[in-house]
Amino acid sequence: MPHLQRNGAAIQMMVNGRPYLILAGELHNSSASSVAYMRPIWPRLEALHLNTVIAPVYWDLIEPQEGHFDFSRVDAHLRAARAHHLHLILLWFASYKNTSSDYVPIWVKRDKRRFFWAAQKASPTPAHPRGLYALSAFCRACRDADANAFRMLMHHLRKNDPQHTVIMIQVENEMGILGAGREYSAAANAAWNGPVPAALMKYLQLHRDHLRPALTAVWARNGYRTTGTWAQVFGPDVYGQEVFSAWYFARYVSAVVAAGKQELALPMYVNAWIVQNSHQRPGDYPSGGPVARMMDVWRAGAPSIDLFAPDVYINNVDGTFRKYAVSGNPLFFPESRPIPGNYIWAIGHYNAIGVSAFGIDDLHVDNPLGKIYQQLSRAASLITHAQSAGTIAAIEPRGSGTTQVRLGGFDIHVTYAAVHASNLLPAQGKHAAGTAPDVVLRQKALRGGATGYALLINSHPNEFYIMGKNLKLSFDRPPGQPDDYVMYDLEEGTFKDGKWVPGRHLDGDEGPRLRRLALPSGFIVWRVRLYRQIGPGSLG
Ligand code: DGJ
């Protein structure tokens, strides 16, 4: 059974008993609704060297009539994924999809007496003209109907996917309330005026010293009260309301997750529409969703959720990665722009269990991401081993400047530089080497072709694997120690079945200079060794 497990320094995804690095892409929302539409896409995804496809399952399409289930699309996708050597992560598009309830079946939408909806305090605003179009998280009948359908899906997988083509499930999609801190149905109002549940208070008191700072700040405003109404404990404004909304969304999803896990206990996560900038208040982004600042409330309300995942479209990916790779939450982002340097950074610096680009069905087979996924997947066992052993590091993607990282007894000084791509094959496709942006297609390039980044693995004493581009690296000894190491034996190559397969031995024009290396503008996979020079004299 796929599961998450701590291995040394990292929490890892285990598939078939081995650590598994998720190299994924998420389909556009409607693609998986048609088996025929998907037919030409599967081979492209395999050619892009994904190992995992993230695909929606739609509640309205699997349960068009109450109690009548149609899993034909799921079955077709299972078959196709297997035929193309891919795993699946399924998205349960049900009560909540980007804060709304578009994907609930028509028999739920029609019956507003049985399935009541979230209410707004006032009329729709110009900023949110649609108002709220979402089931109420206080509606038990909604929750139970969703949980029942989800249980049926997981039951179906238990019976029809014994080989675990499906390795993980995302439950719902980007929950929360837009345009307000909370909703105002009668049930929501009653809960708001009632006491904060003891279970939440107990959790917060138990973990008081380790809570996200933003939550601590909200709780501190009224002096860390441990009893009272929501407004008394957390304050009446949108910040207090956000805690309230997070708790009740977590409780709702917790019931859905529990029903599914009874059938098949795959890892399950929720994804967040994250805070886009520091000026946003709850409601500007979905209030109550699993944003980093609410992670503790979600943990308390839904302990069976295995991980919290950000959807990262903003430029400051590092800030988001940092906020999610905390307190035992393994980093995984199901949606992002296909920017390889960011993925390398997540894997090498934050021990990410996986990475994923949104709208993967748009990507050309010759997109640079394909080549990088290919190299990462070949090196996956080395990478996951290095994550658990703490022998991995990364150079953050940037276009200029310097940085430094310590690994394997060396201070590796980095200069971001577009290096002359001599003796390299030109990049495939219409972009020439050196000018090829990391990202083409629909989404704007974050930076140009001069962006440098690298993954570094210290495989043995004085031996490093390097995957990256556009950098100058100097392997120096830490201050106070003689700089008496010199590089030798620089090889380009790749991995096969976890073993290094060398290509050219690089020397002369392409070789190292004492302790220095220049990574060219095309992505490379290199192995380098250093030896210690015996005798007097500094290498400078
Ligand atoms: C975020 C959502 O979670 C996805 O399902 C999709 O709608 C994207 N936004 C669109 O960019």
mmCIF file with all atom_site columns, C-alpha atoms and ligand atoms in Angstrom, residues 26 29 91 93 97-98 170 173-174 271 311 313 335 358, ligand 1:
data_model
loop_
_atom_site.group_PDB
_atom_site.id
_atom_site.type_symbol
_atom_site.label_atom_id
_atom_site.label_alt_id
_atom_site.label_comp_id
_atom_site.label_asym_id
_atom_site.label_entity_id
_atom_site.label_seq_id
_atom_site.pdbx_PDB_ins_code
_atom_site.Cartn_x
_atom_site.Cartn_y
_atom_site.Cartn_z
_atom_site.occupancy
_atom_site.B_iso_or_equiv
_atom_site.pdbx_formal_charge
_atom_site.auth_seq_id
_atom_site.auth_comp_id
_atom_site.auth_asym_id
_atom_site.auth_atom_id
_atom_site.pdbx_PDB_model_num
ATOM   1  C CA . GLU A 1 26  ? -1.999  17.763 -13.410 1.00 0.00 ? 26  GLU A CA 1
ATOM   2  C CA . ASN A 1 29  ? -10.047 20.327 -15.167 1.00 0.00 ? 29  ASN A CA 1
ATOM   3  C CA . LEU A 1 91  ? -8.484  14.543 -7.411  1.00 0.00 ? 91  LEU A CA 1
ATOM   4  C CA . PHE A 1 93  ? -13.752 17.092 -7.261  1.00 0.00 ? 93  PHE A CA 1
ATOM   5  C CA . LYS A 1 97  ? -13.723 23.000 -6.266  1.00 0.00 ? 97  LYS A CA 1
ATOM   6  C CA . ASN A 1 98  ? -11.993 26.394 -6.072  1.00 0.00 ? 98  ASN A CA 1
ATOM   7  C CA . GLN A 1 170 ? -6.505  14.785 -3.217  1.00 0.00 ? 170 GLN A CA 1
ATOM   8  C CA . ASN A 1 173 ? -9.978  21.211 -4.327  1.00 0.00 ? 173 ASN A CA 1
ATOM   9  C CA . GLU A 1 174 ? -9.010  24.626 -2.955  1.00 0.00 ? 174 GLU A CA 1
ATOM   10 C CA . ASN A 1 271 ? -4.583  21.564 -1.575  1.00 0.00 ? 271 ASN A CA 1
ATOM   11 C CA . ASP A 1 311 ? -0.836  25.371 -5.371  1.00 0.00 ? 311 ASP A CA 1
ATOM   12 C CA . TYR A 1 313 ? 1.627   30.031 -9.190  1.00 0.00 ? 313 TYR A CA 1
ATOM   13 C CA . GLU A 1 335 ? -0.210  22.696 -9.249  1.00 0.00 ? 335 GLU A CA 1
ATOM   14 C CA . PHE A 1 358 ? -0.615  22.237 -13.917 1.00 0.00 ? 358 PHE A CA 1
HETATM 15 C C1 . DGJ B 2 .   ? -6.449  26.224 -9.475  1.00 0.00 ? 1   DGJ B C1 1
HETATM 16 C C2 . DGJ B 2 .   ? -7.375  25.041 -9.452  1.00 0.00 ? 1   DGJ B C2 1
HETATM 17 O O1 . DGJ B 2 .   ? -7.133  24.263 -8.300  1.00 0.00 ? 1   DGJ B O1 1
HETATM 18 C C3 . DGJ B 2 .   ? -7.256  24.188 -10.686 1.00 0.00 ? 1   DGJ B C3 1
HETATM 19 O O2 . DGJ B 2 .   ? -8.224  23.175 -10.650 1.00 0.00 ? 1   DGJ B O2 1
HETATM 20 C C4 . DGJ B 2 .   ? -7.403  25.040 -11.909 1.00 0.00 ? 1   DGJ B C4 1
HETATM 21 O O3 . DGJ B 2 .   ? -8.682  25.586 -11.937 1.00 0.00 ? 1   DGJ B O3 1
HETATM 22 C C5 . DGJ B 2 .   ? -6.376  26.134 -11.904 1.00 0.00 ? 1   DGJ B C5 1
HETATM 23 N N1 . DGJ B 2 .   ? -6.489  26.938 -10.719 1.00 0.00 ? 1   DGJ B N1 1
HETATM 24 C C6 . DGJ B 2 .   ? -6.487  27.003 -13.135 1.00 0.00 ? 1   DGJ B C6 1
HETATM 25 O O4 . DGJ B 2 .   ? -5.363  27.727 -13.359 1.00 0.00 ? 1   DGJ B O4 1
#
